[in-house]
JSON list of C-alpha atoms in Angstrom, two decimals:
[
{"chain": "A", "resi": 1, "resn": "MET", "atom": "CA", "xyz": [1.04, -4.40, -17.12]},
{"chain": "A", "resi": 2, "resn": "GLU", "atom": "CA", "xyz": [3.42, -2.61, -14.79]},
{"chain": "A", "resi": 3, "resn": "ASN", "atom": "CA", "xyz": [1.61, -4.09, -11.79]},
{"chain": "A", "resi": 4, "resn": "ILE", "atom": "CA", "xyz": [2.05, -7.59, -13.21]},
{"chain": "A", "resi": 5, "resn": "LYS", "atom": "CA", "xyz": [5.78, -6.99, -13.61]},
{"chain": "A", "resi": 6, "resn": "LYS", "atom": "CA", "xyz": [6.01, -5.75, -10.01]},
{"chain": "A", "resi": 7, "resn": "LYS", "atom": "CA", "xyz": [4.29, -8.90, -8.76]},
{"chain": "A", "resi": 8, "resn": "ALA", "atom": "CA", "xyz": [6.69, -11.02, -10.82]},
{"chain": "A", "resi": 9, "resn": "ALA", "atom": "CA", "xyz": [9.59, -9.12, -9.26]},
{"chain": "A", "resi": 10, "resn": "SER", "atom": "CA", "xyz": [8.22, -9.83, -5.74]},
{"chain": "A", "resi": 11, "resn": "CYS", "atom": "CA", "xyz": [8.02, -13.52, -6.55]},
{"chain": "A", "resi": 12, "resn": "LYS", "atom": "CA", "xyz": [11.57, -13.46, -7.95]},
{"chain": "A", "resi": 13, "resn": "ARG", "atom": "CA", "xyz": [12.93, -11.88, -4.75]},
{"chain": "A", "resi": 14, "resn": "PHE", "atom": "CA", "xyz": [11.11, -14.47, -2.67]},
{"chain": "A", "resi": 15, "resn": "ALA", "atom": "CA", "xyz": [12.49, -17.27, -4.85]},
{"chain": "A", "resi": 16, "resn": "LYS", "atom": "CA", "xyz": [16.01, -16.01, -4.13]},
{"chain": "A", "resi": 17, "resn": "ARG", "atom": "CA", "xyz": [15.35, -16.11, -0.39]},
{"chain": "A", "resi": 18, "resn": "LEU", "atom": "CA", "xyz": [14.12, -19.70, -0.65]},
{"chain": "A", "resi": 19, "resn": "GLU", "atom": "CA", "xyz": [17.16, -20.62, -2.72]},
{"chain": "A", "resi": 20, "resn": "HIS", "atom": "CA", "xyz": [19.39, -19.09, -0.04]},
{"chain": "A", "resi": 21, "resn": "LYS", "atom": "CA", "xyz": [17.79, -21.51, 2.45]},
{"chain": "A", "resi": 22, "resn": "GLY", "atom": "CA", "xyz": [18.98, -24.43, 0.30]},
{"chain": "A", "resi": 23, "resn": "LEU", "atom": "CA", "xyz": [15.73, -25.19, -1.51]},
{"chain": "A", "resi": 24, "resn": "LYS", "atom": "CA", "xyz": [15.48, -26.09, -5.18]},
{"chain": "A", "resi": 25, "resn": "VAL", "atom": "CA", "xyz": [13.28, -23.37, -6.66]},
{"chain": "A", "resi": 26, "resn": "THR", "atom": "CA", "xyz": [11.68, -22.94, -10.06]},
{"chain": "A", "resi": 27, "resn": "LEU", "atom": "CA", "xyz": [10.11, -19.57, -10.84]},
{"chain": "A", "resi": 28, "resn": "VAL", "atom": "CA", "xyz": [7.05, -19.87, -13.05]},
{"chain": "A", "resi": 29, "resn": "THR", "atom": "CA", "xyz": [5.54, -16.93, -14.89]},
{"chain": "A", "resi": 30, "resn": "THR", "atom": "CA", "xyz": [3.81, -16.35, -18.22]},
{"chain": "A", "resi": 31, "resn": "TYR", "atom": "CA", "xyz": [5.63, -16.77, -21.51]},
{"chain": "A", "resi": 32, "resn": "PHE", "atom": "CA", "xyz": [5.54, -13.02, -22.17]},
{"chain": "A", "resi": 33, "resn": "ILE", "atom": "CA", "xyz": [6.81, -12.01, -18.71]},
{"chain": "A", "resi": 34, "resn": "SER", "atom": "CA", "xyz": [9.50, -14.71, -18.81]},
{"chain": "A", "resi": 35, "resn": "LYS", "atom": "CA", "xyz": [11.09, -12.96, -21.80]},
{"chain": "A", "resi": 36, "resn": "SER", "atom": "CA", "xyz": [11.67, -9.80, -19.75]},
{"chain": "A", "resi": 37, "resn": "LEU", "atom": "CA", "xyz": [12.99, -11.83, -16.82]},
{"chain": "A", "resi": 38, "resn": "HIS", "atom": "CA", "xyz": [15.56, -13.40, -19.12]},
{"chain": "A", "resi": 39, "resn": "ARG", "atom": "CA", "xyz": [16.58, -9.95, -20.38]},
{"chain": "A", "resi": 40, "resn": "ASP", "atom": "CA", "xyz": [16.71, -8.42, -16.89]},
{"chain": "A", "resi": 41, "resn": "SER", "atom": "CA", "xyz": [18.63, -11.27, -15.26]},
{"chain": "A", "resi": 42, "resn": "SER", "atom": "CA", "xyz": [21.65, -9.89, -13.43]},
{"chain": "A", "resi": 43, "resn": "SER", "atom": "CA", "xyz": [22.49, -13.01, -11.38]},
{"chain": "A", "resi": 44, "resn": "PRO", "atom": "CA", "xyz": [23.99, -15.56, -13.76]},
{"chain": "A", "resi": 45, "resn": "SER", "atom": "CA", "xyz": [25.20, -17.65, -10.81]},
{"chain": "A", "resi": 46, "resn": "THR", "atom": "CA", "xyz": [21.68, -18.34, -9.51]},
{"chain": "A", "resi": 47, "resn": "SER", "atom": "CA", "xyz": [20.37, -21.90, -9.65]},
{"chain": "A", "resi": 48, "resn": "ILE", "atom": "CA", "xyz": [16.74, -20.79, -9.76]},
{"chain": "A", "resi": 49, "resn": "GLY", "atom": "CA", "xyz": [15.00, -22.45, -12.68]},
{"chain": "A", "resi": 50, "resn": "LEU", "atom": "CA", "xyz": [12.70, -20.44, -14.94]},
{"chain": "A", "resi": 51, "resn": "GLU", "atom": "CA", "xyz": [9.62, -21.98, -16.52]},
{"chain": "A", "resi": 52, "resn": "ALA", "atom": "CA", "xyz": [6.59, -20.46, -18.21]},
{"chain": "A", "resi": 53, "resn": "ILE", "atom": "CA", "xyz": [2.90, -21.16, -18.59]},
{"chain": "A", "resi": 54, "resn": "SER", "atom": "CA", "xyz": [0.43, -19.68, -21.03]},
{"chain": "A", "resi": 55, "resn": "ASP", "atom": "CA", "xyz": [-2.01, -16.91, -20.21]},
{"chain": "A", "resi": 56, "resn": "GLY", "atom": "CA", "xyz": [-3.52, -17.10, -23.69]},
{"chain": "A", "resi": 57, "resn": "TYR", "atom": "CA", "xyz": [-1.58, -14.02, -24.82]},
{"chain": "A", "resi": 58, "resn": "ASP", "atom": "CA", "xyz": [1.94, -15.36, -25.19]},
{"chain": "A", "resi": 59, "resn": "GLU", "atom": "CA", "xyz": [3.22, -12.67, -27.57]},
{"chain": "A", "resi": 60, "resn": "GLY", "atom": "CA", "xyz": [2.00, -9.51, -25.85]},
{"chain": "A", "resi": 61, "resn": "GLY", "atom": "CA", "xyz": [0.66, -10.36, -22.40]},
{"chain": "A", "resi": 62, "resn": "SER", "atom": "CA", "xyz": [-2.18, -8.26, -21.03]},
{"chain": "A", "resi": 63, "resn": "ALA", "atom": "CA", "xyz": [-1.47, -5.50, -23.57]},
{"chain": "A", "resi": 64, "resn": "GLN", "atom": "CA", "xyz": [-2.47, -7.94, -26.33]},
{"chain": "A", "resi": 65, "resn": "ALA", "atom": "CA", "xyz": [-5.96, -8.38, -24.86]},
{"chain": "A", "resi": 66, "resn": "GLU", "atom": "CA", "xyz": [-8.81, -6.06, -25.78]},
{"chain": "A", "resi": 67, "resn": "SER", "atom": "CA", "xyz": [-9.47, -5.36, -22.08]},
{"chain": "A", "resi": 68, "resn": "ILE", "atom": "CA", "xyz": [-8.24, -6.38, -18.65]},
{"chain": "A", "resi": 69, "resn": "GLU", "atom": "CA", "xyz": [-11.50, -8.28, -18.21]},
{"chain": "A", "resi": 70, "resn": "ALA", "atom": "CA", "xyz": [-10.79, -10.27, -21.39]},
{"chain": "A", "resi": 71, "resn": "TYR", "atom": "CA", "xyz": [-7.24, -10.94, -20.26]},
{"chain": "A", "resi": 72, "resn": "LEU", "atom": "CA", "xyz": [-8.25, -12.28, -16.85]},
{"chain": "A", "resi": 73, "resn": "GLU", "atom": "CA", "xyz": [-11.02, -14.44, -18.31]},
{"chain": "A", "resi": 74, "resn": "ARG", "atom": "CA", "xyz": [-8.61, -15.96, -20.84]},
{"chain": "A", "resi": 75, "resn": "PHE", "atom": "CA", "xyz": [-5.88, -16.50, -18.24]},
{"chain": "A", "resi": 76, "resn": "TRP", "atom": "CA", "xyz": [-8.35, -18.23, -15.94]},
{"chain": "A", "resi": 77, "resn": "GLN", "atom": "CA", "xyz": [-9.30, -20.56, -18.81]},
{"chain": "A", "resi": 78, "resn": "ILE", "atom": "CA", "xyz": [-5.80, -21.34, -20.09]},
{"chain": "A", "resi": 79, "resn": "GLY", "atom": "CA", "xyz": [-3.64, -21.00, -16.98]},
{"chain": "A", "resi": 80, "resn": "PRO", "atom": "CA", "xyz": [-4.78, -24.04, -14.94]},
{"chain": "A", "resi": 81, "resn": "ARG", "atom": "CA", "xyz": [-4.36, -26.43, -17.86]},
{"chain": "A", "resi": 82, "resn": "SER", "atom": "CA", "xyz": [-0.95, -24.98, -18.74]},
{"chain": "A", "resi": 83, "resn": "LEU", "atom": "CA", "xyz": [0.23, -25.26, -15.12]},
{"chain": "A", "resi": 84, "resn": "CYS", "atom": "CA", "xyz": [-0.93, -28.89, -14.96]},
{"chain": "A", "resi": 85, "resn": "GLU", "atom": "CA", "xyz": [1.10, -29.66, -18.07]},
{"chain": "A", "resi": 86, "resn": "LEU", "atom": "CA", "xyz": [4.17, -28.01, -16.52]},
{"chain": "A", "resi": 87, "resn": "VAL", "atom": "CA", "xyz": [3.85, -30.01, -13.27]},
{"chain": "A", "resi": 88, "resn": "GLU", "atom": "CA", "xyz": [3.55, -33.23, -15.27]},
{"chain": "A", "resi": 89, "resn": "LYS", "atom": "CA", "xyz": [6.65, -32.30, -17.30]},
{"chain": "A", "resi": 90, "resn": "MET", "atom": "CA", "xyz": [8.71, -31.49, -14.20]},
{"chain": "A", "resi": 91, "resn": "ASN", "atom": "CA", "xyz": [7.57, -34.63, -12.37]},
{"chain": "A", "resi": 92, "resn": "GLY", "atom": "CA", "xyz": [8.79, -36.68, -15.31]},
{"chain": "A", "resi": 93, "resn": "SER", "atom": "CA", "xyz": [12.13, -34.90, -15.54]},
{"chain": "A", "resi": 94, "resn": "GLY", "atom": "CA", "xyz": [13.68, -36.18, -12.32]},
{"chain": "A", "resi": 95, "resn": "VAL", "atom": "CA", "xyz": [13.00, -32.93, -10.46]},
{"chain": "A", "resi": 96, "resn": "PRO", "atom": "CA", "xyz": [9.52, -33.54, -9.04]},
{"chain": "A", "resi": 97, "resn": "VAL", "atom": "CA", "xyz": [7.40, -30.73, -7.62]},
{"chain": "A", "resi": 98, "resn": "HIS", "atom": "CA", "xyz": [6.66, -30.86, -3.88]},
{"chain": "A", "resi": 99, "resn": "CYS", "atom": "CA", "xyz": [5.06, -27.47, -3.28]},
{"chain": "A", "resi": 100, "resn": "ILE", "atom": "CA", "xyz": [3.42, -24.73, -5.33]},
{"chain": "A", "resi": 101, "resn": "VAL", "atom": "CA", "xyz": [3.81, -21.23, -3.92]},
{"chain": "A", "resi": 102, "resn": "TYR", "atom": "CA", "xyz": [1.37, -19.12, -5.89]},
{"chain": "A", "resi": 103, "resn": "ASP", "atom": "CA", "xyz": [0.36, -15.49, -6.13]},
{"chain": "A", "resi": 104, "resn": "SER", "atom": "CA", "xyz": [-2.89, -15.34, -4.15]},
{"chain": "A", "resi": 105, "resn": "PHE", "atom": "CA", "xyz": [-4.58, -13.68, -7.15]},
{"chain": "A", "resi": 106, "resn": "LEU", "atom": "CA", "xyz": [-4.12, -16.94, -9.09]},
{"chain": "A", "resi": 107, "resn": "LEU", "atom": "CA", "xyz": [-6.31, -18.93, -6.73]},
{"chain": "A", "resi": 108, "resn": "TRP", "atom": "CA", "xyz": [-6.77, -21.72, -9.29]},
{"chain": "A", "resi": 109, "resn": "ALA", "atom": "CA", "xyz": [-3.14, -22.70, -8.67]},
{"chain": "A", "resi": 110, "resn": "LEU", "atom": "CA", "xyz": [-4.26, -24.19, -5.34]},
{"chain": "A", "resi": 111, "resn": "ASP", "atom": "CA", "xyz": [-6.65, -26.49, -7.21]},
{"chain": "A", "resi": 112, "resn": "VAL", "atom": "CA", "xyz": [-3.72, -27.65, -9.36]},
{"chain": "A", "resi": 113, "resn": "ALA", "atom": "CA", "xyz": [-1.61, -28.29, -6.24]},
{"chain": "A", "resi": 114, "resn": "LYS", "atom": "CA", "xyz": [-4.38, -30.36, -4.65]},
{"chain": "A", "resi": 115, "resn": "LYS", "atom": "CA", "xyz": [-4.91, -32.30, -7.88]},
{"chain": "A", "resi": 116, "resn": "PHE", "atom": "CA", "xyz": [-1.31, -33.52, -7.73]},
{"chain": "A", "resi": 117, "resn": "GLY", "atom": "CA", "xyz": [-1.24, -33.99, -3.95]},
{"chain": "A", "resi": 118, "resn": "LEU", "atom": "CA", "xyz": [1.19, -31.08, -3.47]},
{"chain": "A", "resi": 119, "resn": "VAL", "atom": "CA", "xyz": [1.52, -28.53, -0.70]},
{"chain": "A", "resi": 120, "resn": "GLY", "atom": "CA", "xyz": [-0.16, -25.27, -1.73]},
{"chain": "A", "resi": 121, "resn": "ALA", "atom": "CA", "xyz": [1.06, -21.94, -0.29]},
{"chain": "A", "resi": 122, "resn": "ALA", "atom": "CA", "xyz": [-0.73, -18.68, -1.06]},
{"chain": "A", "resi": 123, "resn": "PHE", "atom": "CA", "xyz": [1.67, -15.74, -1.38]},
{"chain": "A", "resi": 124, "resn": "LEU", "atom": "CA", "xyz": [0.17, -12.30, -0.71]},
{"chain": "A", "resi": 125, "resn": "THR", "atom": "CA", "xyz": [2.58, -10.21, -2.75]},
{"chain": "A", "resi": 126, "resn": "GLN", "atom": "CA", "xyz": [1.36, -6.78, -1.65]},
{"chain": "A", "resi": 127, "resn": "SER", "atom": "CA", "xyz": [2.23, -5.30, 1.73]},
{"chain": "A", "resi": 128, "resn": "CYS", "atom": "CA", "xyz": [0.49, -6.82, 4.72]},
{"chain": "A", "resi": 129, "resn": "VAL", "atom": "CA", "xyz": [-1.27, -3.50, 5.45]},
{"chain": "A", "resi": 130, "resn": "VAL", "atom": "CA", "xyz": [-2.84, -3.40, 1.98]},
{"chain": "A", "resi": 131, "resn": "ASP", "atom": "CA", "xyz": [-3.90, -7.05, 2.09]},
{"chain": "A", "resi": 132, "resn": "CYS", "atom": "CA", "xyz": [-5.34, -6.56, 5.57]},
{"chain": "A", "resi": 133, "resn": "ILE", "atom": "CA", "xyz": [-7.49, -3.69, 4.27]},
{"chain": "A", "resi": 134, "resn": "TYR", "atom": "CA", "xyz": [-8.70, -5.83, 1.36]},
{"chain": "A", "resi": 135, "resn": "TYR", "atom": "CA", "xyz": [-9.47, -8.66, 3.78]},
{"chain": "A", "resi": 136, "resn": "HIS", "atom": "CA", "xyz": [-11.60, -6.40, 5.98]},
{"chain": "A", "resi": 137, "resn": "VAL", "atom": "CA", "xyz": [-13.57, -5.28, 2.93]},
{"chain": "A", "resi": 138, "resn": "ASN", "atom": "CA", "xyz": [-13.95, -8.91, 1.83]},
{"chain": "A", "resi": 139, "resn": "LYS", "atom": "CA", "xyz": [-15.39, -9.90, 5.22]},
{"chain": "A", "resi": 140, "resn": "GLY", "atom": "CA", "xyz": [-17.71, -6.90, 5.36]},
{"chain": "A", "resi": 141, "resn": "LEU", "atom": "CA", "xyz": [-15.82, -5.38, 8.32]},
{"chain": "A", "resi": 142, "resn": "LEU", "atom": "CA", "xyz": [-15.01, -2.31, 6.23]},
{"chain": "A", "resi": 143, "resn": "LYS", "atom": "CA", "xyz": [-18.06, -1.11, 4.35]},
{"chain": "A", "resi": 144, "resn": "LEU", "atom": "CA", "xyz": [-18.06, 0.37, 0.85]},
{"chain": "A", "resi": 145, "resn": "PRO", "atom": "CA", "xyz": [-18.46, 3.08, -0.24]},
{"chain": "A", "resi": 146, "resn": "LEU", "atom": "CA", "xyz": [-16.16, 4.53, 2.39]},
{"chain": "A", "resi": 147, "resn": "PRO", "atom": "CA", "xyz": [-17.54, 7.02, 4.92]},
{"chain": "A", "resi": 148, "resn": "ASP", "atom": "CA", "xyz": [-16.18, 10.56, 5.03]},
{"chain": "A", "resi": 149, "resn": "ASN", "atom": "CA", "xyz": [-14.80, 10.23, 8.56]},
{"chain": "A", "resi": 150, "resn": "GLN", "atom": "CA", "xyz": [-11.63, 8.56, 9.81]},
{"chain": "A", "resi": 151, "resn": "LEU", "atom": "CA", "xyz": [-11.33, 4.78, 9.54]},
{"chain": "A", "resi": 152, "resn": "LEU", "atom": "CA", "xyz": [-10.20, 2.58, 12.42]},
{"chain": "A", "resi": 153, "resn": "LEU", "atom": "CA", "xyz": [-8.77, -0.83, 11.58]},
{"chain": "A", "resi": 154, "resn": "PRO", "atom": "CA", "xyz": [-6.96, -3.28, 13.91]},
{"chain": "A", "resi": 155, "resn": "GLY", "atom": "CA", "xyz": [-3.22, -2.71, 14.17]},
{"chain": "A", "resi": 156, "resn": "MET", "atom": "CA", "xyz": [-3.29, 0.53, 12.17]},
{"chain": "A", "resi": 157, "resn": "PRO", "atom": "CA", "xyz": [-3.36, 4.22, 13.09]},
{"chain": "A", "resi": 158, "resn": "PRO", "atom": "CA", "xyz": [-6.50, 6.22, 12.20]},
{"chain": "A", "resi": 159, "resn": "LEU", "atom": "CA", "xyz": [-6.75, 6.46, 8.40]},
{"chain": "A", "resi": 160, "resn": "GLU", "atom": "CA", "xyz": [-8.46, 8.95, 6.13]},
{"chain": "A", "resi": 161, "resn": "PRO", "atom": "CA", "xyz": [-10.51, 7.64, 3.18]},
{"chain": "A", "resi": 162, "resn": "GLN", "atom": "CA", "xyz": [-7.86, 8.93, 0.75]},
{"chain": "A", "resi": 163, "resn": "ASP", "atom": "CA", "xyz": [-5.27, 6.76, 2.56]},
{"chain": "A", "resi": 164, "resn": "MET", "atom": "CA", "xyz": [-7.04, 3.66, 1.28]},
{"chain": "A", "resi": 165, "resn": "PRO", "atom": "CA", "xyz": [-5.87, 1.66, -1.77]},
{"chain": "A", "resi": 166, "resn": "SER", "atom": "CA", "xyz": [-7.15, 3.19, -5.00]},
{"chain": "A", "resi": 167, "resn": "PHE", "atom": "CA", "xyz": [-9.54, 0.30, -5.79]},
{"chain": "A", "resi": 168, "resn": "ILE", "atom": "CA", "xyz": [-11.37, 1.10, -2.55]},
{"chain": "A", "resi": 169, "resn": "TYR", "atom": "CA", "xyz": [-11.11, 4.89, -2.52]},
{"chain": "A", "resi": 170, "resn": "HIS", "atom": "CA", "xyz": [-12.01, 5.26, -6.21]},
{"chain": "A", "resi": 171, "resn": "LEU", "atom": "CA", "xyz": [-14.79, 2.71, -6.11]},
{"chain": "A", "resi": 172, "resn": "GLY", "atom": "CA", "xyz": [-15.69, 1.43, -9.56]},
{"chain": "A", "resi": 173, "resn": "SER", "atom": "CA", "xyz": [-12.27, 1.99, -11.13]},
{"chain": "A", "resi": 174, "resn": "TYR", "atom": "CA", "xyz": [-11.03, -1.16, -12.87]},
{"chain": "A", "resi": 175, "resn": "PRO", "atom": "CA", "xyz": [-13.85, -3.39, -11.51]},
{"chain": "A", "resi": 176, "resn": "ALA", "atom": "CA", "xyz": [-12.30, -6.64, -12.78]},
{"chain": "A", "resi": 177, "resn": "VAL", "atom": "CA", "xyz": [-9.05, -5.99, -10.92]},
{"chain": "A", "resi": 178, "resn": "ALA", "atom": "CA", "xyz": [-10.92, -4.73, -7.85]},
{"chain": "A", "resi": 179, "resn": "ASP", "atom": "CA", "xyz": [-12.90, -7.99, -7.72]},
{"chain": "A", "resi": 180, "resn": "MET", "atom": "CA", "xyz": [-9.66, -9.94, -7.93]},
{"chain": "A", "resi": 181, "resn": "VAL", "atom": "CA", "xyz": [-7.89, -8.12, -5.07]},
{"chain": "A", "resi": 182, "resn": "ILE", "atom": "CA", "xyz": [-10.92, -7.67, -2.81]},
{"chain": "A", "resi": 183, "resn": "LYS", "atom": "CA", "xyz": [-12.86, -10.87, -3.41]},
{"chain": "A", "resi": 184, "resn": "TYR", "atom": "CA", "xyz": [-11.29, -13.66, -5.42]},
{"chain": "A", "resi": 185, "resn": "GLN", "atom": "CA", "xyz": [-7.86, -13.86, -3.79]},
{"chain": "A", "resi": 186, "resn": "PHE", "atom": "CA", "xyz": [-9.55, -14.75, -0.49]},
{"chain": "A", "resi": 187, "resn": "ASP", "atom": "CA", "xyz": [-12.10, -17.21, -1.93]},
{"chain": "A", "resi": 188, "resn": "ASN", "atom": "CA", "xyz": [-10.14, -20.37, -1.09]},
{"chain": "A", "resi": 189, "resn": "ILE", "atom": "CA", "xyz": [-7.25, -19.03, 0.95]},
{"chain": "A", "resi": 190, "resn": "ASP", "atom": "CA", "xyz": [-8.51, -20.90, 4.01]},
{"chain": "A", "resi": 191, "resn": "LYS", "atom": "CA", "xyz": [-7.84, -24.15, 2.12]},
{"chain": "A", "resi": 192, "resn": "ALA", "atom": "CA", "xyz": [-4.17, -23.34, 1.48]},
{"chain": "A", "resi": 193, "resn": "ASP", "atom": "CA", "xyz": [-1.60, -25.25, 3.52]},
{"chain": "A", "resi": 194, "resn": "TRP", "atom": "CA", "xyz": [0.37, -22.04, 4.12]},
{"chain": "A", "resi": 195, "resn": "VAL", "atom": "CA", "xyz": [-0.32, -18.33, 3.75]},
{"chain": "A", "resi": 196, "resn": "LEU", "atom": "CA", "xyz": [2.77, -16.19, 3.17]},
{"chain": "A", "resi": 197, "resn": "CYS", "atom": "CA", "xyz": [2.90, -12.39, 3.32]},
{"chain": "A", "resi": 198, "resn": "ASN", "atom": "CA", "xyz": [5.26, -9.90, 1.69]},
{"chain": "A", "resi": 199, "resn": "THR", "atom": "CA", "xyz": [6.25, -7.84, 4.70]},
{"chain": "A", "resi": 200, "resn": "PHE", "atom": "CA", "xyz": [8.99, -6.34, 6.86]},
{"chain": "A", "resi": 201, "resn": "TYR", "atom": "CA", "xyz": [7.89, -7.71, 10.22]},
{"chain": "A", "resi": 202, "resn": "GLU", "atom": "CA", "xyz": [9.29, -4.91, 12.40]},
{"chain": "A", "resi": 203, "resn": "LEU", "atom": "CA", "xyz": [7.41, -2.29, 10.35]},
{"chain": "A", "resi": 204, "resn": "GLU", "atom": "CA", "xyz": [4.06, -4.11, 10.24]},
{"chain": "A", "resi": 205, "resn": "GLU", "atom": "CA", "xyz": [4.18, -6.13, 13.46]},
{"chain": "A", "resi": 206, "resn": "GLU", "atom": "CA", "xyz": [0.89, -4.82, 14.89]},
{"chain": "A", "resi": 207, "resn": "VAL", "atom": "CA", "xyz": [-0.95, -5.39, 11.61]},
{"chain": "A", "resi": 208, "resn": "ILE", "atom": "CA", "xyz": [0.44, -8.92, 11.27]},
{"chain": "A", "resi": 209, "resn": "ILE", "atom": "CA", "xyz": [-0.61, -9.83, 14.81]},
{"chain": "A", "resi": 210, "resn": "SER", "atom": "CA", "xyz": [-4.14, -8.51, 14.21]},
{"chain": "A", "resi": 211, "resn": "PHE", "atom": "CA", "xyz": [-4.54, -10.03, 10.71]}
]
C-alpha cells in the first residue's frame, strides 16, 4: 500500500510540473487513494483537477483485498471500464481529454487511450536506473537467478547482486508484483506515443543514454 501511495505522489509531482507549463491537467487515481490526496492537499491554489476510477476495492484499496494477486486481478478487470467511463464523462463536460499519461504498470490505460484516439504516454515512475535493470531482465540481457559475481550493465558502475532491486535479488518474493515490474509494464510500451521517465538527468545521464 505504501508503494502505491509513493507512485501516486510521483504522478502528483509530475502533474504539477505539467501545470506549470500551462497545460490543463487532471490527476486520476483510485477512489481510495483520492481520499488521502484530498486530505494531504497543501496547495489550495492549484488548478489540477482530481478524478477517481474504481479498482474494485473503493473503501479500503489493496488492504481490502485478500491478497495482492487478488487486488491486481480485480483492478485489471474493473480499471479499464472505469477509466473509459471517466473519459466519456470528461469529453462530454466541455473539457475533452487529449492525452493519457499513465503509470507504466497500468498498461491497459494505453488500450483505453487508443480506443478514444488519444495520445498515450507511459510514465515510468521509478528511477531510470531501476527501470533499466527491470528492462534488461525483461529482455533476457540480465539472467535470473543472479550470479554471485559482479554485474555489468550499460551506463552503470559494477554492481553486486545485493545492489539489485529486491524483486530481483530476493527472487520469488511477491511474485505478482515482480511480474508486473519485470514483465507486464514493458508488454506494450513500444506502442506508446511517448515514454516518460522519473529521473534527474544530470545524475542518471549515462543510464538514460544507454537505455
